[in-house]
Amino acid sequence: MNLLDYKIIIYRNNKFYKEENFTSFDGVRYFYKWSDVESGSYYFEISYQDEIIKSVTYNHTSPFATVFEARVELTGRPKAITGFQAGIDILVEYYPEREKFILSKTKFFRTKVDIKKYGLKDVEKVEVASEETGWRPISEPVKKLSDTIYEITMIPGNGVYEYKYVIDGKWYPEGENLKLILGERGELFPKGYMGDGKFVYDTKEKESDLKAIVHDYKSLKYFNKISDRDYEFKIRTQIEDVERAYISIVLSEEDSYEMIYELERFSDKTNSFDYFQRIVDCGRKVDKIMYYFILEDGGKKVYFNGKLHEEKPERMVIKTTREDIQIFDVPDWSKEAIWYNLFPDRFYNGNHYNDAIFNEFGPEEFSINELHENKFIEKYKWEKLNNVYGKFDRNRWTSDFSDRTDWEKAGEKKVDYSLKYARMYGGDIQGIKEKIPYLKELGINAIWLNPVFFSYQNHKYGANDFRHISPDFGTIRTSGEKYDVKVNKSNKYNNKTYIDVLGKQAINNSELKLLEVNLKGENKGKNGYGETEDPETWVWTESDLIMVDLIKELHKNGIRVIFDGVFNHSSDRHWTFNMVLADGETSQYKDWYKIKDFTNHIPVTDDLSDEEAYDLIMKNKKRLIYNAWGGFNSLPEFNTFNEQYKDYIFNITRKWMYGPDGKESKNWMEDDGIDGWRLDVPNCLENQNFWNEWRQVVKGCKQEAYITAELWGNASNDINYGNKFDTVMNYEWLKTVIGYFINHSREGGERYKLKATDFFNELREKRSWYPYQSLQASQNLNGSHDTDRLYSRIVNDILGRNLEEGKQLEKGYNSIRPDLASNYHPNTSIDWINSKIKPKDVLKLISIFQMTYIGAPMLYYGDEVGMWGATDPYCRKPMLWKEFMYDEEKNPSFLNKEERYEQKVDEDLLFWYKKLIKIRRKNRVLVYGKFKELLADDQRDIIAYERKNEDRSIITVINNSFNDYKDIEFLTDYPGERFLDLISEKFVKVSMNGKINISLKAKQGVILKRWNY
């Protein structure tokens, strides 16, 4: 096969950028080295022999953090990808047989060679051969810089690599190969052998300063102060080299009492190192710690205090104050949280008068519906010529999700896809407030609200205005109410209400109209409240006050609340973007965005009518060329380097964290501001330093503020420096859960069923990624608005861990109610409807693990009542409530037997979740206790582990198999004691030799609490 058969065609910011050849050594993997990338939004096509064009596409627009995997299709349009920071290198890989496409951020190795060094002057061809190329001479990574100097680019990972130059067919240098040492990996060091009494320390290449054994107290990765008395210690060694590791600690010179603790091994098989770590409770507050490590192997000991010693060395003396070490503050409440991810439009409709009167397509795509509050939007904005969708109506809450409104039927005639993604159901703030008793009874003490800022979309991920809550969540028609909210007149981030500004017009006015920016005239750039980017002009709208009232009520009921921060992009209707559309290159906001071309822009002038000005900016959207997130022009990306934009977002942050009273209350239950943020696609920001500055703003508002980030992989580089985010939405936890509890395949890959030992090993490795307090606060989620429902994933096990799949039902996703699932569906390997074990049994088993593992459990609304569905939009169905009668649902799966079935609350599952959440909240050891593995039985698929803190202990045992088992036995530290199963409320006796022996039915577990008399 000709290696030049495949080419990659790259488009940047919606324009052709360049075309390059792929290189391949084996005809299976094709790659292209993309150096010094420019920032922007990109999409890709692949051509074969300059004829067949295939598009690179994907299901979910997850941020391009480190690796981005996509697929290649002959049909369909390519999708743009964002997250390209300037100056990075990207390895592009294409696998034609699997139609797989991978982008990997990396750093290419570049070196220069002067051929004069080898006595050469005029040569025809310079090539390089290496392990990477299979020792085939290639010229692809060689660039001629001058007559005799050439630059060579290679893409090996970290390690030791050998290579040679091939110049006009002759190999240089003669004799030994050139050697390249990159990064820190175990391959840099001699292989370790446990039990040989030797300790690998120096690299194979003696001139290197790198060491295999490392501990750096200045790094959170190795030394982490969790509290005044709890400290996390870690030391690195060559993998499989050291049998045991200990730490010897002395807390005071006067009292030289030595405490010695054995450390637990964590293997990083990716980089070939072992990490030994432990959290040590010093028993009291300490200002100074003196310690060294002890390593044992083959009956020999060595000591480490920054250097390796054969005799006991001086101890490292570390002061533990904030001035001396890095301290990573993560609020305790976030570790104790039981999270509820609430999608406002789909939770509960408490106020039908604020129901949306159009959706994200905008009023111009609909004709007036006289049954709605149509007069609260300017008449000239409604459809005038081409009746695309007809009259807008919200979807009925209790209908079958496959039922369509008239506007959906009309719109779908002209497209080959569903418009379900654009529906409105009417959920709102009043609905959330009315359901606070439900949340309390469930046991929820923290909620994350999907975006609530002003937007035409149901999901609000494209904001029209961050300053204000969306009227369809609050109110469209103003009432003159203040909702018992007190505004501090000296609050410099918002010191007046809409009533102060509007006076008598504060009743029966249109909040939708008031939020729109003036495109021309005396008040150009201001909205109906007279607001600009200056926070001194900002106003608390009625919808804002309704939200503040909700925040206060949640706090009174012991529930924290965080907002969704979507600061990478806005909607194309954001007020500042509208001003760019109006003024073009003269706009003061043009540098807030990444506008690439104003050539065809026509400015709005004062002689135009309001209607003409509006029509012009709508047309200007198509004339401007700009960067947009995921290639969606409706989501223009911000320029996060711009200082004015940064100030705007920082002030938005302060407004919602301080609240109307402009301060942090001593008692959080009396506070009127939010408690933190969930950040959307934070790795898409070109300016990653933005988050370092923003963190200081957040923590400056409230020391107990919480920041979690949507990061889908190993986010250690964004967490472990302690200057960005507190923690992550723990998708990696979910992937491990799927691998163990849901997968059934014995073959490797994403469908592989983890064995019990695999499960523990993977958890152990992922625990080593982050500081312990970040692990405690991580959101261990069942799923989210971006994934399928966990209940449905159980009956779509063939998808494995791939959270990107299942988006479209036509791909074969089994979306029937899970208890009715059968293996005639292509993604289902078990005939669940005829099985004694049901999907709910698996979900319950996962919940036992979720509530007893390290990290804060998070439910996606409706998990607790058995909601099911594929990925967006099917995971975003309206909440099931007991007080409603729902229509029967027709099986929407691509393969189905025309099943119809009830939609109703699963009362048994709801009771189960209430019980488990109560167990979690009543037993703080499940939050703060250390984790210890007790049993990993691969043959019977049974695990047992302990959470222990001081004299408190809870042991969880899980039978993950489809079989009942007796005589499940494992050793504990509690001979002769009793444990109470918190689920069945039965006692379990420990034998005098410390062993527990129990029986468990298939897919069942116990939570055993040490009984203290």
XYZ file of C-alpha atoms in Angstrom, residues 623-880:
258
model
C -21.319 37.387 7.819
C -18.793 37.188 10.662
C -16.277 34.355 10.957
C -15.444 33.450 14.532
C -14.338 30.589 16.761
C -17.189 28.600 18.244
C -17.185 25.750 20.731
C -17.524 22.345 19.107
C -18.063 24.062 15.766
C -21.531 25.250 16.840
C -21.816 28.854 15.660
C -24.482 29.393 18.297
C -21.712 29.111 20.947
C -19.006 31.729 20.204
C -15.852 31.256 22.277
C -14.545 33.931 24.604
C -11.018 35.284 24.400
C -10.002 34.380 27.939
C -6.824 36.465 27.734
C -8.848 39.665 27.477
C -8.623 41.615 30.732
C -12.054 43.248 30.411
C -13.695 39.881 29.842
C -11.836 38.424 32.831
C -12.984 41.287 35.075
C -16.549 40.717 33.893
C -16.488 37.004 34.784
C -14.701 37.655 38.076
C -17.407 40.155 39.025
C -20.145 37.744 37.952
C -18.515 35.222 40.275
C -18.498 37.675 43.168
C -22.126 38.703 42.580
C -23.484 35.181 42.938
C -21.163 34.112 45.733
C -21.679 37.164 47.938
C -25.398 37.482 47.184
C -27.463 40.649 47.638
C -26.086 41.352 51.122
C -22.592 41.600 49.609
C -20.844 39.460 52.209
C -20.184 35.983 53.501
C -22.362 35.141 56.505
C -20.732 33.606 59.558
C -23.430 30.941 59.532
C -23.665 29.469 56.044
C -27.290 28.460 56.673
C -28.125 32.177 56.741
C -26.092 33.059 53.656
C -27.761 34.314 50.463
C -24.980 33.438 47.999
C -23.979 30.178 46.349
C -21.379 27.822 47.828
C -19.258 27.096 44.776
C -19.074 26.145 41.125
C -19.076 23.254 38.699
C -17.027 24.261 35.654
C -18.030 23.303 32.144
C -15.282 22.214 29.691
C -12.500 24.025 31.613
C -9.776 22.464 29.458
C -11.187 24.200 26.388
C -9.972 27.577 27.609
C -6.939 28.653 25.649
C -5.771 30.667 28.660
C -5.420 28.020 31.358
C -3.948 30.588 33.757
C -7.449 32.087 33.842
C -8.400 29.344 36.315
C -5.508 30.163 38.652
C -6.708 33.758 38.878
C -10.362 32.769 39.079
C -9.666 30.371 41.971
C -8.276 33.264 43.988
C -11.493 35.208 43.345
C -13.664 32.273 44.433
C -11.683 31.477 47.566
C -11.469 35.199 48.316
C -15.261 35.368 48.423
C -15.676 32.351 50.672
C -12.922 30.247 52.178
C -15.318 27.277 52.239
C -16.136 27.655 48.534
C -15.954 24.552 46.381
C -14.743 24.141 42.788
C -15.317 20.971 40.780
C -14.400 20.564 37.130
C -15.782 18.600 34.209
C -12.621 16.659 33.390
C -13.173 13.214 31.897
C -9.760 11.594 32.371
C -6.781 11.737 34.700
C -6.834 15.389 35.788
C -3.810 15.241 38.076
C -2.074 18.101 36.261
C -5.113 20.309 36.946
C -5.521 19.261 40.588
C -2.157 18.386 42.072
C -0.663 21.866 42.063
C -3.479 23.094 44.292
C -4.035 26.290 42.304
C -6.910 25.447 39.950
C -9.730 23.134 40.959
C -10.575 21.331 44.180
C -11.653 18.140 42.473
C -13.440 16.617 39.495
C -16.677 15.102 38.355
C -15.407 11.567 38.766
C -16.124 9.995 35.391
C -13.088 7.764 35.876
C -14.736 6.312 38.991
C -17.822 5.601 36.889
C -15.753 3.868 34.211
C -14.224 1.577 36.823
C -17.677 0.863 38.248
C -18.944 -0.068 34.778
C -15.928 -2.294 34.257
C -16.614 -4.288 37.403
C -20.371 -4.238 37.964
C -21.746 -4.012 34.399
C -19.284 -5.440 31.876
C -19.491 -9.162 31.094
C -16.849 -9.815 28.418
C -13.783 -11.945 29.169
C -11.877 -10.320 26.333
C -9.724 -7.248 26.907
C -10.780 -3.716 26.049
C -13.666 -1.479 27.003
C -16.070 -4.430 27.432
C -13.738 -6.420 29.670
C -15.266 -7.580 32.943
C -12.848 -6.555 35.689
C -12.020 -9.280 38.170
C -12.147 -8.457 41.870
C -8.362 -7.962 42.003
C -8.490 -5.864 38.803
C -11.155 -3.697 40.393
C -9.116 -3.027 43.523
C -5.936 -2.462 41.502
C -7.606 0.088 39.264
C -9.201 1.900 42.195
C -5.851 1.960 43.961
C -4.125 3.458 40.933
C -6.801 6.117 40.485
C -6.596 7.018 44.174
C -2.935 7.790 43.632
C -3.784 10.500 41.097
C -4.944 13.170 43.534
C -4.387 14.521 47.052
C -6.588 12.700 49.535
C -8.874 15.641 50.304
C -9.562 15.990 46.582
C -10.527 12.314 46.441
C -12.841 12.769 49.406
C -14.600 15.654 47.661
C -14.734 14.115 44.169
C -18.233 13.714 42.772
C -18.677 9.959 42.364
C -21.509 10.117 39.870
C -23.980 7.599 38.471
C -24.123 9.653 35.308
C -25.011 13.142 34.157
C -26.826 15.117 31.484
C -23.985 14.063 29.139
C -24.228 10.286 29.631
C -26.862 7.618 29.439
C -28.656 6.700 32.660
C -26.731 4.166 34.734
C -29.876 2.039 34.970
C -29.928 1.840 31.160
C -26.168 1.255 30.887
C -26.683 -1.961 32.878
C -28.801 -3.338 30.018
C -26.446 -1.920 27.363
C -23.394 -3.711 28.712
C -21.877 -4.345 25.281
C -21.041 -0.620 25.123
C -18.626 -1.264 27.984
C -16.903 1.721 29.532
C -17.308 3.932 26.488
C -19.380 6.826 27.838
C -19.348 8.477 24.410
C -21.605 5.820 22.883
C -25.348 5.318 23.126
C -26.238 8.847 22.087
C -28.460 7.896 19.166
C -31.120 5.219 19.410
C -30.598 4.326 15.759
C -27.146 3.037 16.714
C -28.881 0.131 18.442
C -29.124 1.477 21.962
C -31.564 -0.506 24.106
C -33.714 2.195 25.668
C -36.602 0.098 26.930
C -37.431 0.293 30.635
C -34.517 -1.764 32.022
C -36.558 -4.392 33.869
C -38.130 -5.342 30.515
C -34.833 -5.597 28.599
C -34.004 -8.679 26.558
C -30.927 -9.865 24.722
C -32.575 -9.552 21.330
C -31.218 -5.984 21.436
C -27.704 -5.647 19.953
C -26.186 -3.980 23.039
C -27.624 -6.382 25.614
C -25.933 -9.678 26.445
C -28.352 -10.885 29.156
C -32.021 -11.803 28.866
C -32.967 -9.623 31.813
C -36.728 -9.967 31.520
C -36.437 -13.733 32.125
C -33.561 -13.562 34.608
C -33.984 -14.025 38.359
C -31.462 -11.239 38.798
C -32.818 -7.886 37.621
C -31.027 -4.708 36.491
C -32.278 -3.023 39.662
C -30.295 -5.554 41.727
C -27.142 -4.411 39.940
C -28.044 -0.748 40.449
C -28.584 -1.371 44.157
C -25.247 -3.151 44.394
C -23.477 -0.221 42.741
C -25.202 2.137 45.190
C -23.760 0.155 48.121
C -20.296 0.697 46.720
C -21.046 4.347 45.882
C -22.187 5.130 49.426
C -19.293 3.364 51.164
C -16.309 4.334 48.974
C -14.036 7.382 49.179
C -15.645 10.400 47.531
C -18.949 12.248 47.636
C -21.829 10.261 46.066
C -23.784 12.099 43.388
C -27.186 11.193 41.989
C -28.437 12.516 38.688
C -32.036 13.580 39.259
C -34.346 10.579 38.994
C -31.709 7.882 39.592
C -33.437 7.235 42.881
C -36.824 6.525 41.276
C -35.517 4.313 38.484
C -35.407 6.712 35.516
C -33.919 5.273 32.348
C -32.743 6.521 28.954
C -29.934 6.855 26.441
C -27.650 9.882 26.254
C -28.864 13.428 25.514
C -31.735 14.035 24.988
C -33.081 10.743 26.390
C -31.294 11.088 29.727
C -33.052 14.433 30.201
C -36.640 13.231 30.464
C -38.963 15.008 32.910
C -38.690 13.771 36.493
C -41.042 10.989 37.587
